[in-house]
mmCIF file of C-alpha atoms (C1' of nucleotides) in Angstrom:
data_model
loop_
_atom_site.group_PDB
_atom_site.id
_atom_site.type_symbol
_atom_site.label_atom_id
_atom_site.label_comp_id
_atom_site.label_asym_id
_atom_site.label_seq_id
_atom_site.Cartn_x
_atom_site.Cartn_y
_atom_site.Cartn_z
ATOM 1 C CA MET J 1 0.000 0.000 0.000
ATOM 2 C CA SER J 2 2.595 2.460 -1.091
ATOM 3 C CA LYS J 3 0.557 4.669 -3.337
ATOM 4 C CA ASN J 4 -3.008 5.955 -3.262
ATOM 5 C CA ALA J 5 -2.182 9.161 -1.492
ATOM 6 C CA SER J 6 -4.987 10.742 -3.492
ATOM 7 C CA THR J 7 -8.372 11.935 -2.462
ATOM 8 C CA GLN J 8 -10.935 9.211 -2.839
ATOM 9 C CA GLU J 9 -9.863 5.873 -4.289
ATOM 10 C CA ILE J 10 -11.274 2.810 -2.646
ATOM 11 C CA GLU J 11 -11.073 0.114 -5.275
ATOM 12 C CA THR J 12 -8.078 0.456 -7.547
ATOM 13 C CA PRO J 13 -7.189 -2.833 -9.179
ATOM 14 C CA GLY J 14 -4.831 -1.595 -11.913
ATOM 15 C CA SER J 15 -1.150 -0.885 -11.619
ATOM 16 C CA GLU J 16 0.091 2.666 -11.458
ATOM 17 C CA ALA J 17 1.122 2.375 -15.083
ATOM 18 C CA GLU J 18 -2.439 1.505 -15.914
ATOM 19 C CA LEU J 19 -3.697 4.419 -13.870
ATOM 20 C CA ASP J 20 -1.380 6.611 -15.855
ATOM 21 C CA ARG J 21 -2.838 5.323 -19.074
ATOM 22 C CA LEU J 22 -6.333 6.029 -17.810
ATOM 23 C CA VAL J 23 -5.579 9.575 -16.797
ATOM 24 C CA THR J 24 -3.805 10.161 -20.073
ATOM 25 C CA GLN J 25 -6.847 8.890 -21.888
ATOM 26 C CA ILE J 26 -9.088 11.265 -20.012
ATOM 27 C CA ILE J 27 -6.846 14.185 -20.882
ATOM 28 C CA GLY J 28 -6.920 13.072 -24.477
ATOM 29 C CA ARG J 29 -10.674 13.263 -24.588
ATOM 30 C CA VAL J 30 -10.894 16.534 -22.745
ATOM 31 C CA ALA J 31 -7.935 18.480 -24.119
ATOM 32 C CA ASP J 32 -9.784 19.640 -27.149
ATOM 33 C CA LYS J 33 -10.253 23.113 -28.444
ATOM 34 C CA TRP J 34 -14.040 23.236 -28.496
ATOM 35 C CA THR J 35 -14.386 21.576 -25.124
ATOM 36 C CA MET J 36 -12.112 24.157 -23.592
ATOM 37 C CA TYR J 37 -13.965 26.999 -25.246
ATOM 38 C CA LEU J 38 -17.339 25.714 -24.145
ATOM 39 C CA ILE J 39 -16.289 25.139 -20.590
ATOM 40 C CA ASP J 40 -14.938 28.648 -20.508
ATOM 41 C CA ILE J 41 -18.139 30.085 -21.932
ATOM 42 C CA LEU J 42 -20.346 28.144 -19.537
ATOM 43 C CA HIS J 43 -18.062 29.216 -16.749
ATOM 44 C CA GLU J 44 -18.443 32.903 -17.630
ATOM 45 C CA GLU J 45 -22.009 33.030 -18.865
ATOM 46 C CA GLY J 46 -23.542 30.451 -16.607
ATOM 47 C CA PRO J 47 -26.242 28.043 -17.818
ATOM 48 C CA SER J 48 -26.878 28.760 -21.485
ATOM 49 C CA ARG J 49 -29.128 27.649 -24.273
ATOM 50 C CA PHE J 50 -27.887 25.819 -27.322
ATOM 51 C CA GLY J 51 -28.092 28.886 -29.556
ATOM 52 C CA GLU J 52 -26.374 31.124 -27.053
ATOM 53 C CA LEU J 53 -23.475 28.730 -26.829
ATOM 54 C CA GLY J 54 -23.245 28.699 -30.596
ATOM 55 C CA ARG J 55 -23.131 32.467 -30.753
ATOM 56 C CA HIS J 56 -20.518 32.773 -28.057
ATOM 57 C CA CYS J 57 -18.354 30.038 -29.462
ATOM 58 C CA GLU J 58 -16.791 31.800 -32.400
ATOM 59 C CA GLY J 59 -16.282 29.666 -35.458
ATOM 60 C CA ILE J 60 -17.999 26.501 -34.308
ATOM 61 C CA SER J 61 -20.500 24.816 -36.580
ATOM 62 C CA GLN J 62 -23.797 23.605 -35.249
ATOM 63 C CA LYS J 63 -22.689 20.067 -35.895
ATOM 64 C CA MET J 64 -19.539 20.351 -33.815
ATOM 65 C CA LEU J 65 -21.481 22.155 -31.137
ATOM 66 C CA THR J 66 -23.926 19.287 -30.815
ATOM 67 C CA GLN J 67 -21.177 16.739 -31.034
ATOM 68 C CA THR J 68 -18.965 18.397 -28.449
ATOM 69 C CA LEU J 69 -21.835 18.946 -26.049
ATOM 70 C CA ARG J 70 -22.802 15.292 -26.313
ATOM 71 C CA ALA J 71 -19.268 14.227 -25.594
ATOM 72 C CA MET J 72 -19.124 16.555 -22.620
ATOM 73 C CA GLU J 73 -22.376 15.157 -21.369
ATOM 74 C CA ARG J 74 -20.983 11.663 -21.699
ATOM 75 C CA GLU J 75 -17.945 12.597 -19.634
ATOM 76 C CA GLY J 76 -20.192 14.133 -17.021
ATOM 77 C CA LEU J 77 -18.983 17.677 -17.588
ATOM 78 C CA VAL J 78 -22.291 19.288 -18.495
ATOM 79 C CA HIS J 79 -25.891 18.781 -17.589
ATOM 80 C CA ARG J 80 -28.518 18.981 -20.308
ATOM 81 C CA GLU J 81 -31.935 20.195 -19.279
ATOM 82 C CA VAL J 82 -34.751 19.960 -21.787
ATOM 83 C CA TYR J 83 -37.822 22.139 -21.319
ATOM 84 C CA PRO J 84 -40.843 20.620 -23.052
ATOM 85 C CA VAL J 85 -42.123 23.887 -24.474
ATOM 86 C CA VAL J 86 -42.615 25.144 -27.980
ATOM 87 C CA PRO J 87 -40.378 26.359 -29.381
ATOM 88 C CA PRO J 88 -38.025 23.921 -27.710
ATOM 89 C CA LYS J 89 -35.632 25.123 -25.068
ATOM 90 C CA VAL J 90 -32.538 23.267 -23.954
ATOM 91 C CA VAL J 91 -30.239 24.619 -21.297
ATOM 92 C CA TYR J 92 -26.730 23.405 -20.694
ATOM 93 C CA SER J 93 -24.901 23.933 -17.450
ATOM 94 C CA LEU J 94 -21.642 22.800 -15.905
ATOM 95 C CA THR J 95 -21.752 19.933 -13.451
ATOM 96 C CA ASP J 96 -19.462 19.955 -10.445
ATOM 97 C CA LEU J 97 -17.071 17.908 -12.486
ATOM 98 C CA GLY J 98 -17.191 20.414 -15.320
ATOM 99 C CA SER J 99 -16.683 23.341 -12.977
ATOM 100 C CA GLY J 100 -13.671 21.618 -11.542
ATOM 101 C CA LEU J 101 -12.205 21.173 -14.962
ATOM 102 C CA GLY J 102 -13.008 24.785 -15.767
ATOM 103 C CA ALA J 103 -11.159 25.907 -12.683
ATOM 104 C CA ALA J 104 -8.215 23.737 -13.641
ATOM 105 C CA PHE J 105 -8.205 25.160 -17.150
ATOM 106 C CA CYS J 106 -8.184 28.643 -15.729
ATOM 107 C CA GLY J 107 -4.474 28.370 -15.202
ATOM 108 C CA VAL J 108 -3.995 27.651 -18.872
ATOM 109 C CA TRP J 109 -6.049 30.680 -19.900
ATOM 110 C CA LYS J 110 -4.058 32.883 -17.604
ATOM 111 C CA TRP J 111 -0.854 31.484 -19.015
ATOM 112 C CA ALA J 112 -2.038 32.275 -22.539
ATOM 113 C CA ALA J 113 -3.048 35.799 -21.630
ATOM 114 C CA GLU J 114 0.148 36.550 -19.771
ATOM 115 C CA ASN J 115 2.454 35.111 -22.373
ATOM 116 C CA ARG J 116 0.746 36.001 -25.594
ATOM 117 C CA THR J 117 3.333 38.590 -26.594
ATOM 118 C CA ARG J 118 6.117 36.123 -25.998
ATOM 119 C CA ILE J 119 4.348 33.455 -28.009
ATOM 120 C CA GLU J 120 3.894 35.776 -30.927
ATOM 121 C CA ALA J 121 7.485 36.855 -30.679
ATOM 122 C CA ALA J 122 8.555 33.215 -30.775
ATOM 123 C CA ARG J 123 6.461 32.709 -33.874
ATOM 124 C CA ARG J 124 7.941 35.673 -35.672
ATOM 125 C CA ASP J 125 11.353 34.454 -34.679
ATOM 126 C CA TYR J 126 10.666 31.011 -36.028
ATOM 127 C CA SER J 127 9.390 32.159 -39.387
ATOM 128 C CA ARG J 128 12.326 34.486 -39.726
ATOM 129 C CA ARG J 129 14.817 31.713 -39.086
ATOM 130 C CA HIS J 130 12.972 29.197 -41.228
ATOM 131 C CA GLY J 131 11.121 29.490 -44.528
ATOM 132 C CA GLU J 132 9.879 33.029 -43.794
ATOM 133 C CA MET K 1 -6.163 54.005 -20.944
ATOM 134 C CA SER K 2 -8.666 52.110 -18.899
ATOM 135 C CA LYS K 3 -7.445 48.550 -19.272
ATOM 136 C CA ASN K 4 -4.015 46.910 -19.455
ATOM 137 C CA ALA K 5 -3.928 45.853 -15.856
ATOM 138 C CA SER K 6 -2.016 42.771 -16.951
ATOM 139 C CA THR K 7 1.590 41.875 -16.443
ATOM 140 C CA GLN K 8 3.669 43.123 -19.299
ATOM 141 C CA GLU K 9 1.834 44.792 -22.157
ATOM 142 C CA ILE K 10 3.390 47.914 -23.540
ATOM 143 C CA GLU K 11 1.868 48.231 -26.960
ATOM 144 C CA THR K 12 -1.679 46.895 -27.195
ATOM 145 C CA PRO K 13 -3.578 48.405 -30.079
ATOM 146 C CA GLY K 14 -6.542 45.983 -30.194
ATOM 147 C CA SER K 15 -9.712 46.122 -28.181
ATOM 148 C CA GLU K 16 -10.284 43.757 -25.305
ATOM 149 C CA ALA K 17 -12.542 41.724 -27.566
ATOM 150 C CA GLU K 18 -9.660 41.353 -29.930
ATOM 151 C CA LEU K 19 -7.367 40.366 -27.108
ATOM 152 C CA ASP K 20 -9.889 37.714 -26.206
ATOM 153 C CA ARG K 21 -9.817 36.401 -29.722
ATOM 154 C CA LEU K 22 -6.058 36.283 -29.652
ATOM 155 C CA VAL K 23 -5.890 34.364 -26.417
ATOM 156 C CA THR K 24 -8.565 32.011 -27.635
ATOM 157 C CA GLN K 25 -6.560 31.425 -30.764
ATOM 158 C CA ILE K 26 -3.481 30.587 -28.754
ATOM 159 C CA ILE K 27 -5.430 28.082 -26.707
ATOM 160 C CA GLY K 28 -6.736 26.601 -29.910
ATOM 161 C CA ARG K 29 -3.263 25.965 -31.193
ATOM 162 C CA VAL K 30 -1.929 24.662 -27.937
ATOM 163 C CA ALA K 31 -4.847 22.678 -26.530
ATOM 164 C CA ASP K 32 -4.081 19.536 -28.384
ATOM 165 C CA LYS K 33 -3.685 16.025 -27.098
ATOM 166 C CA TRP K 34 -0.185 15.316 -28.342
ATOM 167 C CA THR K 35 1.131 18.709 -27.292
ATOM 168 C CA MET K 36 -0.104 18.116 -23.775
ATOM 169 C CA TYR K 37 1.363 14.623 -23.671
ATOM 170 C CA LEU K 38 4.718 15.822 -24.918
ATOM 171 C CA ILE K 39 4.904 18.705 -22.507
ATOM 172 C CA ASP K 40 4.130 16.309 -19.712
ATOM 173 C CA ILE K 41 6.793 13.864 -20.860
ATOM 174 C CA LEU K 42 9.423 16.572 -21.259
ATOM 175 C CA HIS K 43 8.438 17.869 -17.861
ATOM 176 C CA GLU K 44 8.953 14.481 -16.210
ATOM 177 C CA GLU K 45 11.839 13.113 -18.206
ATOM 178 C CA GLY K 46 13.714 16.325 -18.864
ATOM 179 C CA PRO K 47 15.444 16.978 -22.188
ATOM 180 C CA SER K 48 14.896 13.997 -24.437
ATOM 181 C CA ARG K 49 15.844 12.724 -27.812
ATOM 182 C CA PHE K 50 13.397 12.262 -30.642
ATOM 183 C CA GLY K 51 13.239 8.502 -30.246
ATOM 184 C CA GLU K 52 12.797 8.666 -26.492
ATOM 185 C CA LEU K 53 9.862 10.989 -26.889
ATOM 186 C CA GLY K 54 8.347 8.613 -29.385
ATOM 187 C CA ARG K 55 8.692 5.687 -27.018
ATOM 188 C CA HIS K 56 7.230 7.562 -24.085
ATOM 189 C CA CYS K 57 4.358 8.990 -26.063
ATOM 190 C CA GLU K 58 2.089 5.997 -26.359
ATOM 191 C CA GLY K 59 0.261 5.675 -29.638
ATOM 192 C CA ILE K 60 1.840 8.543 -31.503
ATOM 193 C CA SER K 61 3.127 7.986 -35.000
ATOM 194 C CA GLN K 62 6.519 9.248 -36.008
ATOM 195 C CA LYS K 63 4.846 11.639 -38.379
ATOM 196 C CA MET K 64 2.688 13.234 -35.710
ATOM 197 C CA LEU K 65 5.665 13.372 -33.394
ATOM 198 C CA THR K 66 7.687 15.392 -35.883
ATOM 199 C CA GLN K 67 4.737 17.544 -36.744
ATOM 200 C CA THR K 68 3.770 18.289 -33.170
ATOM 201 C CA LEU K 69 7.337 19.038 -32.153
ATOM 202 C CA ARG K 70 7.691 21.464 -35.055
ATOM 203 C CA ALA K 71 4.502 23.228 -34.062
ATOM 204 C CA MET K 72 5.668 23.433 -30.468
ATOM 205 C CA GLU K 73 8.949 24.867 -31.625
ATOM 206 C CA ARG K 74 7.083 27.450 -33.658
ATOM 207 C CA GLU K 75 5.052 28.496 -30.630
ATOM 208 C CA GLY K 76 8.219 28.729 -28.601
ATOM 209 C CA LEU K 77 7.354 25.856 -26.284
ATOM 210 C CA VAL K 78 10.351 23.644 -26.965
ATOM 211 C CA HIS K 79 13.945 24.128 -27.912
ATOM 212 C CA ARG K 80 15.503 21.864 -30.507
ATOM 213 C CA GLU K 81 19.208 21.168 -30.220
ATOM 214 C CA VAL K 82 20.909 19.334 -33.038
ATOM 215 C CA TYR K 83 24.205 17.594 -32.377
ATOM 216 C CA PRO K 84 26.192 17.193 -35.584
ATOM 217 C CA VAL K 85 27.303 13.640 -34.902
ATOM 218 C CA VAL K 86 26.683 10.364 -36.634
ATOM 219 C CA PRO K 87 24.314 8.864 -36.043
ATOM 220 C CA PRO K 88 22.375 12.098 -35.635
ATOM 221 C CA LYS K 89 21.275 13.225 -32.224
ATOM 222 C CA VAL K 90 18.541 15.752 -31.605
ATOM 223 C CA VAL K 91 17.496 16.760 -28.122
ATOM 224 C CA TYR K 92 14.281 18.538 -27.291
ATOM 225 C CA SER K 93 13.772 20.505 -24.122
ATOM 226 C CA LEU K 94 11.111 22.771 -22.708
ATOM 227 C CA THR K 95 11.628 26.495 -22.943
ATOM 228 C CA ASP K 96 10.512 28.755 -20.116
ATOM 229 C CA LEU K 97 7.321 29.271 -22.036
ATOM 230 C CA GLY K 98 6.783 25.533 -22.364
ATOM 231 C CA SER K 99 7.495 24.940 -18.689
ATOM 232 C CA GLY K 100 4.961 27.595 -17.845
ATOM 233 C CA LEU K 101 2.328 25.903 -19.915
ATOM 234 C CA GLY K 102 3.241 22.589 -18.349
ATOM 235 C CA ALA K 103 2.826 24.053 -14.913
ATOM 236 C CA ALA K 104 -0.492 25.594 -15.860
ATOM 237 C CA PHE K 105 -1.728 22.363 -17.322
ATOM 238 C CA CYS K 106 -0.664 20.498 -14.231
ATOM 239 C CA GLY K 107 -3.937 21.497 -12.656
ATOM 240 C CA VAL K 108 -5.779 19.633 -15.357
ATOM 241 C CA TRP K 109 -3.754 16.467 -14.826
ATOM 242 C CA LYS K 110 -4.482 16.616 -11.153
ATOM 243 C CA TRP K 111 -8.126 17.152 -11.876
ATOM 244 C CA ALA K 112 -8.150 14.098 -14.139
ATOM 245 C CA ALA K 113 -6.398 11.938 -11.583
ATOM 246 C CA GLU K 114 -8.610 13.015 -8.728
ATOM 247 C CA ASN K 115 -11.860 12.681 -10.616
ATOM 248 C CA ARG K 116 -11.257 9.699 -12.807
ATOM 249 C CA THR K 117 -13.624 7.445 -10.908
ATOM 250 C CA ARG K 118 -16.361 10.047 -11.181
ATOM 251 C CA ILE K 119 -15.747 10.479 -14.877
ATOM 252 C CA GLU K 120 -15.989 6.782 -15.484
ATOM 253 C CA ALA K 121 -19.122 6.609 -13.404
ATOM 254 C CA ALA K 122 -20.611 9.411 -15.479
ATOM 255 C CA ARG K 123 -19.763 7.518 -18.604
ATOM 256 C CA ARG K 124 -21.348 4.311 -17.425
ATOM 257 C CA ASP K 125 -24.362 6.317 -16.400
ATOM 258 C CA TYR K 126 -24.635 7.927 -19.787
ATOM 259 C CA SER K 127 -24.413 4.718 -21.758
ATOM 260 C CA ARG K 128 -26.968 3.116 -19.478
ATOM 261 C CA ARG K 129 -29.449 5.933 -20.004
ATOM 262 C CA HIS K 130 -28.792 6.188 -23.724
ATOM 263 C CA GLY K 131 -28.132 3.611 -26.436
ATOM 264 C CA GLU K 132 -26.283 1.269 -24.015
ATOM 265 C "C1'" DC I 1 -35.425 26.427 -31.443
ATOM 266 C "C1'" DG I 2 -32.657 22.487 -31.155
ATOM 267 C "C1'" DG I 3 -31.365 19.240 -33.163
ATOM 268 C "C1'" DA I 4 -30.709 14.742 -36.584
ATOM 269 C "C1'" DA I 5 -29.497 13.211 -41.182
ATOM 270 C "C1'" DT I 6 -27.273 13.541 -45.416
ATOM 271 C "C1'" DC I 7 -23.709 14.850 -48.538
ATOM 272 C "C1'" DC I 8 -19.281 16.399 -49.584
ATOM 273 C "C1'" DA I 9 -14.527 18.509 -49.267
ATOM 274 C "C1'" DT I 10 -10.411 18.434 -47.191
ATOM 275 C "C1'" DA I 11 -7.539 17.972 -43.429
ATOM 276 C "C1'" DA I 12 -5.644 14.649 -40.260
ATOM 277 C "C1'" DC I 13 -3.402 10.594 -39.656
ATOM 278 C "C1'" DG I 14 -0.886 5.960 -40.293
ATOM 279 C "C1'" DA I 15 2.103 2.961 -42.920
ATOM 280 C "C1'" DT I 16 5.708 2.518 -45.776
ATOM 281 C "C1'" DA I 17 9.808 3.657 -48.164
ATOM 282 C "C1'" DC I 18 13.742 6.390 -48.587
ATOM 283 C "C1'" DT I 19 17.820 9.692 -47.065
ATOM 284 C "C1'" DG I 20 21.744 12.418 -44.761
ATOM 285 C "C1'" DC D 1 18.952 8.189 -35.569
ATOM 286 C "C1'" DA D 2 15.991 11.572 -37.042
ATOM 287 C "C1'" DG D 3 13.841 12.792 -40.033
ATOM 288 C "C1'" DT D 4 11.320 13.835 -45.226
ATOM 289 C "C1'" DA D 5 8.225 12.237 -48.944
ATOM 290 C "C1'" DT D 6 4.475 9.891 -50.757
ATOM 291 C "C1'" DC D 7 0.309 7.469 -50.695
ATOM 292 C "C1'" DG D 8 -4.016 5.798 -49.175
ATOM 293 C "C1'" DT D 9 -7.471 5.897 -45.633
ATOM 294 C "C1'" DT D 10 -10.186 7.602 -42.144
ATOM 295 C "C1'" DA D 11 -11.895 11.291 -39.485
ATOM 296 C "C1'" DT D 12 -13.311 15.936 -39.166
ATOM 297 C "C1'" DG D 13 -15.984 19.589 -40.145
ATOM 298 C "C1'" DG D 14 -19.082 22.654 -43.047
ATOM 299 C "C1'" DA D 15 -23.424 23.351 -45.683
ATOM 300 C "C1'" DT D 16 -27.804 22.126 -46.384
ATOM 301 C "C1'" DT D 17 -32.194 20.103 -45.596
ATOM 302 C "C1'" DC D 18 -35.718 18.453 -42.753
ATOM 303 C "C1'" DC D 19 -38.254 17.393 -38.439
ATOM 304 C "C1'" DG D 20 -40.582 17.645 -33.610
#
DNA sequence: CGGAATCCATAACGATACTG
DNA sequence: CAGTATCGTTATGGATTCCG
């Protein structure tokens, strides 16, 4: 019983390598552009309707919006509430899990904001040194 | 001169909406599965050769490895050091910028590790309620 | 309004072969 | 070893149409 210093694991059959693989897999599904955008939007705007999300999420197609929201629902990041009215109304909101991820992502947003000039400088530098 | 409360902006012509777009764009380029994996690997293993990275980065093809590393170099996340020996030796290491992103993304890894059981539960839940 | 379904273009990716 | 180049496939994403 050398490991498991974490928060709430009771039954953990796999090896730590396997755990690693699992966590990596989760990151792989979640570290996606649209997911990050949507979590951010839901974080700022609060519970939002499908159309609102589409409008706030610059450049996303309605197909990707649906698709991404479904995936997020599957991972337990968002809750989908359907109001049986006409015209239809569907409101998406972050679950606790989603909020947690949003909070975690916050660091990445801050990093991007704080370092954007350096990133752009690096890019200019690169294209100068390479093929222009 | 109402804004610019940030860390180090001297010349900022765009509006805050534009700044938003810029930051979002950066996230879009950086929030990618392989980039995150590689930053994590470089963070844990330290400076590594091309082949080592490939071996540590489960499931990546050599093509994607090259491609992702080039992109990361362009964004200023990694430094590429070529040793003119035979057989060739190329060592990749995180720049300050890359380390910063790694640190920022750390929160997400922790989130994934701490909530993995909940995520899997959510997934089981979803497939039970939907098409199995 | 909030999708699902269809069609289509192209970008992403993997496998393979080749090179300095 | 660390790539580049090419090819073929699959996945991604947009546009459009239709439905409850």
